[in-house]
XYZ file of C-alpha atoms in Angstrom:
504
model
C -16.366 31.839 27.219
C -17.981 28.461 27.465
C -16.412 25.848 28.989
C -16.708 22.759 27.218
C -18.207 19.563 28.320
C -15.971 16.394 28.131
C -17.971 13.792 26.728
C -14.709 11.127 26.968
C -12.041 11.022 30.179
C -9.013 8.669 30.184
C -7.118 8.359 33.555
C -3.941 6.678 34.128
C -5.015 4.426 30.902
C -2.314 1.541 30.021
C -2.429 -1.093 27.899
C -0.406 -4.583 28.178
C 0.971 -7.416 25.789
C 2.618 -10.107 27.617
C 5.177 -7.259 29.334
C 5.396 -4.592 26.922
C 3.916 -1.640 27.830
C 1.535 -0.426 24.994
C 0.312 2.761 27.305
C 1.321 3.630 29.565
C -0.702 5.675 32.572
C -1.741 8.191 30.123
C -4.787 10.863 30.483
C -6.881 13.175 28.546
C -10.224 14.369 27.429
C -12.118 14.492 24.319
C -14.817 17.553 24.646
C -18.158 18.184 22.637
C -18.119 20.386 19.706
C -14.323 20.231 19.754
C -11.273 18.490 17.761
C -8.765 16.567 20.304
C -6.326 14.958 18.253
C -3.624 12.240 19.035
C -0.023 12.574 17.323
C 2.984 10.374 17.462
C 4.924 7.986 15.728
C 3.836 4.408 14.449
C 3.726 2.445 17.183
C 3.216 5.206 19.635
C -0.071 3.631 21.163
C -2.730 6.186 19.725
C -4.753 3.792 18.007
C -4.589 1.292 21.070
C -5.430 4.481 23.460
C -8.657 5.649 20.835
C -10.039 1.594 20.909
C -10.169 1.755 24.420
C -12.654 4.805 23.920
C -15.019 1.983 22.502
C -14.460 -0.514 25.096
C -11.573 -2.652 22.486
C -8.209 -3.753 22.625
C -6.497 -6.330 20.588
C -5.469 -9.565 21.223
C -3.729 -10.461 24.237
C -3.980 -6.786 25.163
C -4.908 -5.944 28.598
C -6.651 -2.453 29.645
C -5.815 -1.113 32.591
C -7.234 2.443 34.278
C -10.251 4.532 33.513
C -12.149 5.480 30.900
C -15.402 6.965 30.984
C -17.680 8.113 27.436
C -20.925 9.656 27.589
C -21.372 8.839 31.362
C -20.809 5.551 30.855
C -18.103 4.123 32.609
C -16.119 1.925 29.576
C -12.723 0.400 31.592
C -12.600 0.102 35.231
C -9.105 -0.935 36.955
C -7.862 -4.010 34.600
C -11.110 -4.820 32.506
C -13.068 -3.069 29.783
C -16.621 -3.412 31.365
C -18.100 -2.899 28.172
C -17.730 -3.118 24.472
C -17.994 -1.317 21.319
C -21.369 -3.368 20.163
C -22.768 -1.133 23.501
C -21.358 1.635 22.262
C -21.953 2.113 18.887
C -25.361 3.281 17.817
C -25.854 5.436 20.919
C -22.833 7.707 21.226
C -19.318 6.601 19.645
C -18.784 6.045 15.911
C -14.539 4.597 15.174
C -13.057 4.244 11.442
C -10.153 2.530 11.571
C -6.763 3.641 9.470
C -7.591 1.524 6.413
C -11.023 0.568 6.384
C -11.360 -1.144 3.101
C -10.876 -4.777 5.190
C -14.420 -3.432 7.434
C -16.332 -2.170 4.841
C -18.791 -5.692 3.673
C -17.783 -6.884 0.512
C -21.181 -8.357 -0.438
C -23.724 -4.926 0.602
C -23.991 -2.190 -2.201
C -22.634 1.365 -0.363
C -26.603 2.467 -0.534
C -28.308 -0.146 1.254
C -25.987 -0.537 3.924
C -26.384 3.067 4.465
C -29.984 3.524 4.066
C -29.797 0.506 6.846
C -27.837 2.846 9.268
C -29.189 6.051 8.645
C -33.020 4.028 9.331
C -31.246 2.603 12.193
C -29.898 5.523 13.829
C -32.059 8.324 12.224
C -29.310 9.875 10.102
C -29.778 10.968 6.092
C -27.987 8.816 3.375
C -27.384 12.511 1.619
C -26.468 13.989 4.508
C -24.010 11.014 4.935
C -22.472 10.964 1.674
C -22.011 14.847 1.012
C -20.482 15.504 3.775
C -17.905 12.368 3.564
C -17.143 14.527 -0.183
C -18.761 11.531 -2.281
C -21.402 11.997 -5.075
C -25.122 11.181 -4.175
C -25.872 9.943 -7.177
C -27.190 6.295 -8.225
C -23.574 5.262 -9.430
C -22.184 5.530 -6.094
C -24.962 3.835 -3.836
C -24.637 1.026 -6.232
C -21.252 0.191 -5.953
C -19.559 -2.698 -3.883
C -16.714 -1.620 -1.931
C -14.283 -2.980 -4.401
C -15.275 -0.663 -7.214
C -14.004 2.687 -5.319
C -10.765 3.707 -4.946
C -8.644 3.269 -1.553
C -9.539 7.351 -1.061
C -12.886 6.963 -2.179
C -13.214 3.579 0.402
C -12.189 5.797 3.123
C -14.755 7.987 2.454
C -17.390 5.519 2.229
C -16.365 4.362 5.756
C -16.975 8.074 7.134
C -20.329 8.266 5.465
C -20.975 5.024 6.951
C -19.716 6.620 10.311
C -21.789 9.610 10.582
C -24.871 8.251 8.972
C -25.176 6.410 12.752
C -25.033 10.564 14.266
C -22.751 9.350 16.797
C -21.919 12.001 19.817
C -17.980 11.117 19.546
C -16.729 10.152 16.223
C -13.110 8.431 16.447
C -10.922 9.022 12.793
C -8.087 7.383 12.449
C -5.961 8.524 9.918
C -8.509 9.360 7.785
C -6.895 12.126 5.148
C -4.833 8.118 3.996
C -5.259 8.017 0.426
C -7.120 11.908 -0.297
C -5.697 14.021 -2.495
C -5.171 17.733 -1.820
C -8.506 19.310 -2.799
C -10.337 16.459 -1.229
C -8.634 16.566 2.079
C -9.048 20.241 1.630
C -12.726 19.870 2.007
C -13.052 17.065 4.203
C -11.174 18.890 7.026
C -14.111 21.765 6.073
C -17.092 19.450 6.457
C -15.040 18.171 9.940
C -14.581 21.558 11.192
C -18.667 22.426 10.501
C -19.463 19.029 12.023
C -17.426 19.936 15.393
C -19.034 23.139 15.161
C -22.664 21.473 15.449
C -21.467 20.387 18.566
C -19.955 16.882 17.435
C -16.836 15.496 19.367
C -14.238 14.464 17.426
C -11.028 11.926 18.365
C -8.359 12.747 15.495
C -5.768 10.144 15.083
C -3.188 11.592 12.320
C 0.181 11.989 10.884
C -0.784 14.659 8.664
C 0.289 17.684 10.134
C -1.790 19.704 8.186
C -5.100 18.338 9.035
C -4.450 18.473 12.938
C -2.955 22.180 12.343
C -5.981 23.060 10.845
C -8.770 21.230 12.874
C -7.061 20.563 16.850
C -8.321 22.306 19.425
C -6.180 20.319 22.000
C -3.551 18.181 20.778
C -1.667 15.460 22.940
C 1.882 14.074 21.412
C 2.122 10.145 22.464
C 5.793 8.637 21.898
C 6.265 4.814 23.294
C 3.072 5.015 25.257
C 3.680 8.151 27.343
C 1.967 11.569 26.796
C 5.211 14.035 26.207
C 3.541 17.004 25.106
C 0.227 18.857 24.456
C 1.644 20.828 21.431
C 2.367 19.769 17.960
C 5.946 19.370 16.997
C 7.406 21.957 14.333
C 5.896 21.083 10.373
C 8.189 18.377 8.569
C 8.762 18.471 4.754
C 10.627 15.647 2.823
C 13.864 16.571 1.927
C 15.146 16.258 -1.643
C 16.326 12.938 -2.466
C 16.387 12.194 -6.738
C 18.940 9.992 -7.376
C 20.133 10.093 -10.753
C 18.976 7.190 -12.590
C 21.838 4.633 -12.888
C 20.651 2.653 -16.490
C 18.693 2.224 -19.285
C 15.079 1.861 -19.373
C 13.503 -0.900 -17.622
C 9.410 -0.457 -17.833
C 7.592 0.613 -20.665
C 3.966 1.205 -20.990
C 2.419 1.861 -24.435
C -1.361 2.682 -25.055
C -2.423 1.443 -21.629
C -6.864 1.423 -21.309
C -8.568 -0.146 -18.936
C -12.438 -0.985 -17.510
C -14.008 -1.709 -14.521
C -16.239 -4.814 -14.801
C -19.564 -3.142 -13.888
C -21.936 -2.782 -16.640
C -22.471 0.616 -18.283
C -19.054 2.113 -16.886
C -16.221 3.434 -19.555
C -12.693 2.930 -19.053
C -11.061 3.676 -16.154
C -7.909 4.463 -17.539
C -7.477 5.529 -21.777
C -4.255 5.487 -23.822
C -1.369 6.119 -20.877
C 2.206 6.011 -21.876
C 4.940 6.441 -19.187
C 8.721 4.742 -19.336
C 10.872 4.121 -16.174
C 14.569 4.190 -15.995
C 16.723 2.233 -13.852
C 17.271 4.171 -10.517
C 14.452 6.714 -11.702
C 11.311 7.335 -10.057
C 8.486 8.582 -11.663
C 5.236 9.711 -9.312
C 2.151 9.706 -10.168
C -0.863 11.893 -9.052
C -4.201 13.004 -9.645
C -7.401 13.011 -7.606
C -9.156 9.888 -6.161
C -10.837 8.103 -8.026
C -8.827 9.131 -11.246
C -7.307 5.804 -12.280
C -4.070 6.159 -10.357
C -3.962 2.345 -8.445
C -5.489 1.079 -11.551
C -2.858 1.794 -13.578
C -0.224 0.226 -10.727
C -2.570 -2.702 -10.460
C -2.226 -3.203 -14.151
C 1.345 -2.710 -14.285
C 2.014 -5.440 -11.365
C -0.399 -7.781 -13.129
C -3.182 -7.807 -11.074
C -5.881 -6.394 -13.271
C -7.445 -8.279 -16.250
C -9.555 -5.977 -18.553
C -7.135 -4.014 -19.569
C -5.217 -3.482 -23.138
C -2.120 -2.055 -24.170
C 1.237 -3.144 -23.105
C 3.436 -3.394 -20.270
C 7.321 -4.429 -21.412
C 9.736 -5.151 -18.748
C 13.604 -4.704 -20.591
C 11.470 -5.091 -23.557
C 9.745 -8.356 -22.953
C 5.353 -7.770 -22.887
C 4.133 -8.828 -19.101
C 0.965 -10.670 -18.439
C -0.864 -10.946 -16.051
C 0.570 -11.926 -12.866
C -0.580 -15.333 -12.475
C 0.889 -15.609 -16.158
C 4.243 -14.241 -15.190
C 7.410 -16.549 -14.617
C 9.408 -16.367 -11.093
C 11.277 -14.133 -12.230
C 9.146 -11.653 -13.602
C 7.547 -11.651 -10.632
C 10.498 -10.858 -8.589
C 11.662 -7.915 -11.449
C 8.306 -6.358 -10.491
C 6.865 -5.935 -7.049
C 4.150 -3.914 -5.401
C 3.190 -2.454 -2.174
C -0.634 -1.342 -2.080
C -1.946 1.610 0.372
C -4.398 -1.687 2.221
C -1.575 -4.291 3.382
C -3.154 -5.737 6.932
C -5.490 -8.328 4.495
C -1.872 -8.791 2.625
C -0.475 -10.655 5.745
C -1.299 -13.910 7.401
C -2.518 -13.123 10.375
C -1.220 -16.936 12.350
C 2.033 -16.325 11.701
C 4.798 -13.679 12.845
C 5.715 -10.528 10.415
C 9.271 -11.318 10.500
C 8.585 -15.109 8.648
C 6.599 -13.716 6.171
C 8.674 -10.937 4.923
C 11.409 -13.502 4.805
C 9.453 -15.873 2.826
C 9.883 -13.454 -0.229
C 13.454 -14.089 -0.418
C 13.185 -18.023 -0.167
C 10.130 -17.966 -2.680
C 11.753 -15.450 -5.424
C 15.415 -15.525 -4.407
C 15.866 -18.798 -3.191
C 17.606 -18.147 0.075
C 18.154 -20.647 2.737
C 15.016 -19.695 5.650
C 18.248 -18.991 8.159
C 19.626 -16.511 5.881
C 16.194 -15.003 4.551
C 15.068 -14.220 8.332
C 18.771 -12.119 8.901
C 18.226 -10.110 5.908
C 14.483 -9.576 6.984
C 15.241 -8.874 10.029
C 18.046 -6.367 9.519
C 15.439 -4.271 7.047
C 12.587 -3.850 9.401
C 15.201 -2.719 11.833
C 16.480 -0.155 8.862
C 12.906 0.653 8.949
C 12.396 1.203 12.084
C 10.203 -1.969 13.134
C 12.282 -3.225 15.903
C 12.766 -7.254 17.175
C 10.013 -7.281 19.326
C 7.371 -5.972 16.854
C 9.137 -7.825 14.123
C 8.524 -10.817 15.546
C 4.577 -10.498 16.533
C 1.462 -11.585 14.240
C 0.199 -8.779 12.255
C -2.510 -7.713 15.063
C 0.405 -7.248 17.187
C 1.736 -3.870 14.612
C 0.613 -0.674 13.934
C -1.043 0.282 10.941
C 2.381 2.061 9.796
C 4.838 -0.877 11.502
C 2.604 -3.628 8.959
C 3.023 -0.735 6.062
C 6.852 -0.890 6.495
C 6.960 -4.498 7.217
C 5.008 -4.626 3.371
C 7.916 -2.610 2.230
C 10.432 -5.005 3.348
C 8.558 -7.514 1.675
C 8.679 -6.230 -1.376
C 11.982 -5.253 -0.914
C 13.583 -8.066 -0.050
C 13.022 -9.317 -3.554
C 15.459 -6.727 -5.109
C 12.879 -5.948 -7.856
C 13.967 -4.161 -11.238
C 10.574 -2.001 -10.779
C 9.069 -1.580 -7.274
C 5.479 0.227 -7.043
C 4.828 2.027 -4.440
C 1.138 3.051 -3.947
C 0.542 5.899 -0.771
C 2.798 3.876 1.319
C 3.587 6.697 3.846
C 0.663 8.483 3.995
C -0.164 6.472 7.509
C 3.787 7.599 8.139
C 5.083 9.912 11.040
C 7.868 12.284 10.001
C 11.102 10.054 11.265
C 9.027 6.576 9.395
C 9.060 8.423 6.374
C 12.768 9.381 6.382
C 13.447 5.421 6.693
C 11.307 4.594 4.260
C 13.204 7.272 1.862
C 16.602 6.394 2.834
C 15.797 2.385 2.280
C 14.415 3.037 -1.187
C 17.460 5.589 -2.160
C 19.475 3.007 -0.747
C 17.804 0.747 -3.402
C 17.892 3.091 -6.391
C 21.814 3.275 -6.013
C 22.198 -0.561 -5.228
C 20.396 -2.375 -7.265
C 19.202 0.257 -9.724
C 15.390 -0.388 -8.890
C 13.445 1.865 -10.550
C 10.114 3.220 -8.852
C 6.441 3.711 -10.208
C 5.462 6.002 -6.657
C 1.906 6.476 -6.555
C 1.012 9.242 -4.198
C -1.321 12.196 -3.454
C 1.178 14.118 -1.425
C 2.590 16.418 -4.280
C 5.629 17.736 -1.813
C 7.142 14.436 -1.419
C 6.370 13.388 -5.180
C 8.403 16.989 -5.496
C 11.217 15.601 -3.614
C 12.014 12.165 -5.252
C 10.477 11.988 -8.624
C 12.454 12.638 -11.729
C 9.084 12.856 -13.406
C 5.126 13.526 -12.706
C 2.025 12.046 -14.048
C -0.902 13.814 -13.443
C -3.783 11.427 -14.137
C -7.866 12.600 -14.110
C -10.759 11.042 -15.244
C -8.119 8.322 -16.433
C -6.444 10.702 -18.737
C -3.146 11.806 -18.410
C -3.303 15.215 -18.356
C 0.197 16.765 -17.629
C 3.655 15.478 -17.687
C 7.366 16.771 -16.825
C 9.796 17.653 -14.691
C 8.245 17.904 -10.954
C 9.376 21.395 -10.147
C 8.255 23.165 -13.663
C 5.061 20.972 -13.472
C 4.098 22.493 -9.825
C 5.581 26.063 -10.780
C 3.352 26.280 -13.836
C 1.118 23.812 -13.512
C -1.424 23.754 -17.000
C -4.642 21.492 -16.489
C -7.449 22.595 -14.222
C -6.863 19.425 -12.059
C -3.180 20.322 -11.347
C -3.786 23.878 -10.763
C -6.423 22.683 -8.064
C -4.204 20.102 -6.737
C -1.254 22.954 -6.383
C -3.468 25.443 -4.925
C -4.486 23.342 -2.415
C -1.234 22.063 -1.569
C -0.305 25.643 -1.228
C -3.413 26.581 0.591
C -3.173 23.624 3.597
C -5.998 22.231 5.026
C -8.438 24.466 5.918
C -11.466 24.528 9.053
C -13.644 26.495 6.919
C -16.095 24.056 4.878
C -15.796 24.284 1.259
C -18.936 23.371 -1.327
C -18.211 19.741 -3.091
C -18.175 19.612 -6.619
């Protein structure tokens, strides 16, 4: 057997902020033509560890140890001695957890890759098929805005491998795919290690790192515990009954994008939501899913149709009274852009309850304080600017946020897909907790069919914009009808596979 050639070593890495210990003294190796991957929970330091790989650390973090990448030596004792503008375009490609804040809002997807791939003598094709997006004309001239956040991740890979980096550094990047798509993306991953690409996984889907790891290294408060992954973690069952009468209504629901030529996005949906119920909704990316929770929080214009809260129409957000904007909140799968970056986590959740509740500042920064802590986002994180968090501590801060408004209808879009196991449980518990308390009713957007199994009283399958099944979670799985649910149920079934699997 061959043994493989490390193109990245970390020894006794550690990472400072003021004197918390981010990392600390940790080592390992990421090898050519293989899949390492770093697991742990939010907060954990694996994103801190795989930025040091490019020479990065945030602010007021200070890198200590060694790290070497392609024979370049990258940190050396208590400086990085050289950065990721180095880096890049000669052997390390990184795409962050939720890349729709890097991707540049003013280039068409085509011509920024066609710049790369001339750059570093990749393929735009190449690129796109094997990030599982369409080559076609309609997708090179799109801005980043007109995907959806599963179909923005994807754009960030292609953007990623049209430089034909040596290492490629994914963080969470299965956020925000559904089954089938995941499905093949871990199959185009697998092929690319195969050609002898390294690969830094960074990932809280189990799945994905069963299926693709060759060496796996478990980080919990900044120290390397294990070099196995933990036993697989479903959601356990958790359907309140609902406590009320119906609280949202949407009747006849269209909407279009505002690009020329395109149809609409969404056609005709009808859903109602209970107080205390949830209803999930799923589908592919790309299928109309965030559009129709945009629309229902107000946020999207060209739509028509209606959207009655106790029987009242909505309008458009900046339409909507105080208190129809507290009745209805909404946590989106991007939050970092959400939050202010001057100013500490723990004072802007808070502000929600002084804007929409009217809460004295003393009392809104207890409450806030006490739900982060529910959520597991301790004092000392709570309390740091939103560069300071994880990408899962600033998606549970966003929850709190949202939360702390005790809304009538709270929508939830993928907001624990960048979730550990023990996260997720909070995050379950807190919005249970809500269900029973205040009778909040949920709209939960999600591709991850198990936990939409485990709390929704109902499930939406959306494609193409069409709703194209509807019922009871369990019968809908068990004996699933449309084509798209069938292939969303197989491949939940199935697991993510290393084998690579022809796009559509």
């Amino acid at each position: 057997m061959t043994t493989p050639v490390s193109i990245a070593g970390v020894r006794g890495l550690t990472a400072r902020a003021g004197d918390t210990v981010l990392v600390d003294a940790i080592d390992f190796d990421v090898y050519e033509g293989q899949v390492t991957a770093l697991v742990g929970p939010s907060g954990s330091g694996k994103t801190t560890a795989a930025l040091a790989l490019i020479g990065e650390a945030g602010p007021g973090i200070r890198l200590g140890g060694h790290v070497r990448v392609g024979g370049i030596t990258v940190v050396d004792g208590d400086a990085a001695v050289i950065g990721a503008s180095e880096l890049r375009g000669r052997t390390v490609a990184y795409m962050p957890q939720h890349p729709g804040s890097s991707l540049n809002p003013a280039r068409r997807t085509g011509a920024l890759l066609a710049e790369l791939a001339s750059l570093h003598g990749g393929s735009v094709t190449d690129a796109l098929e094997a990030a599982q997006l369409p080559t076609d004309r309609d997708t090179t001239r799109r801005f980043p805005h007109q995907f959806s956040g599963g179909q923005r991740q994807r754009v960030a890979l292609a953007q990623t491998l049209a430089c034909r980096p040596r290492l490629l550094i994914l963080d969470e990047p299965s956020t925000g795919l559904d089954t089938v798509t995941r499905m093949r993306m871990a199959g185009e991953l697998a092929a690319l290690a195969r050609g002898g690409l390294a690969i830094l996984l960074l990932s809280h889907d189990q799945d994905l790192v069963r299926a693709l790891a060759d060496h796996v290294v478990v980080l919990e408060r900044g120290k390397v515990i294990a070099d196995a992954l933990p036993e697989r973690r479903t959601p356990a069952a958790d359907r309140h009954d609902p406590v009320g009468p119906g609280v949202l209504e949407v009747r006849d629901l269209s909407a279009a994008l505002r690009s020329r030529g395109r149809g609409p996005v969404l056609h005709g949906v009808d859903l109602e939501l209970a107080a205390g119920a949830c209803v999930g909704v799923a589908g592919p990316s790309g299928s109309g899913k965030t559009t129709l929770a945009r629309c229902v929080a107000g946020l999207y214009e060209r739509m028509s149709g209606q959207v009655l809260l106790h029987g009242t129409p909505l309008l458009v957000l900046r339409r909507r009274t105080v208190d129809q904007k507290r009745r209805v909140q909404y946590v989106w799968q991007e939050v970092r852009g959400s939050f202010d970056e001057r100013r500490p986590v723990a004072e802007q959740v808070a502000r929600t309850a002084v804007r929409l509740r009217g809460l004295a500042p003393s009392e809104a920064r207890r409450e806030a304080r006490a739900l982060l802590a529910r959520l597991g986002v301790d004092a000392d994180a709570a309390e740091r600017r939103p560069d300071g968090l994880s990408g899962g501590q600033l998606q549970r801060a966003a929850l709190a946020r949202a939360a702390l408004a005790e809304p009538d209808v709270l929508i939830c879009d993928e907001i624990t897909t960048g979730l550990d196991p023990v996260a997720t449980d909070a995050v379950l518990a807190e919005l249970g907790r809500m269900r029973m308390e205040f009778g909040t009713a949920l709209l939960w957007v999600s591709h991850d069919l198990e936990l939409l199994s485990a709390v929704a009283h109902h499930l939406v399958v959306i494609d193409g914009g069409h709703v194209v099944e509807s019922g009871v979670p369990a019968e809908v799985l068990a004996a699933p009808r449309a084509a798209m649910t069938r292939q969303l149920v197989d491949a939940m079934r199935l697991g993510a596979i290393p084998e690579p699997v022809p796009g559509p």
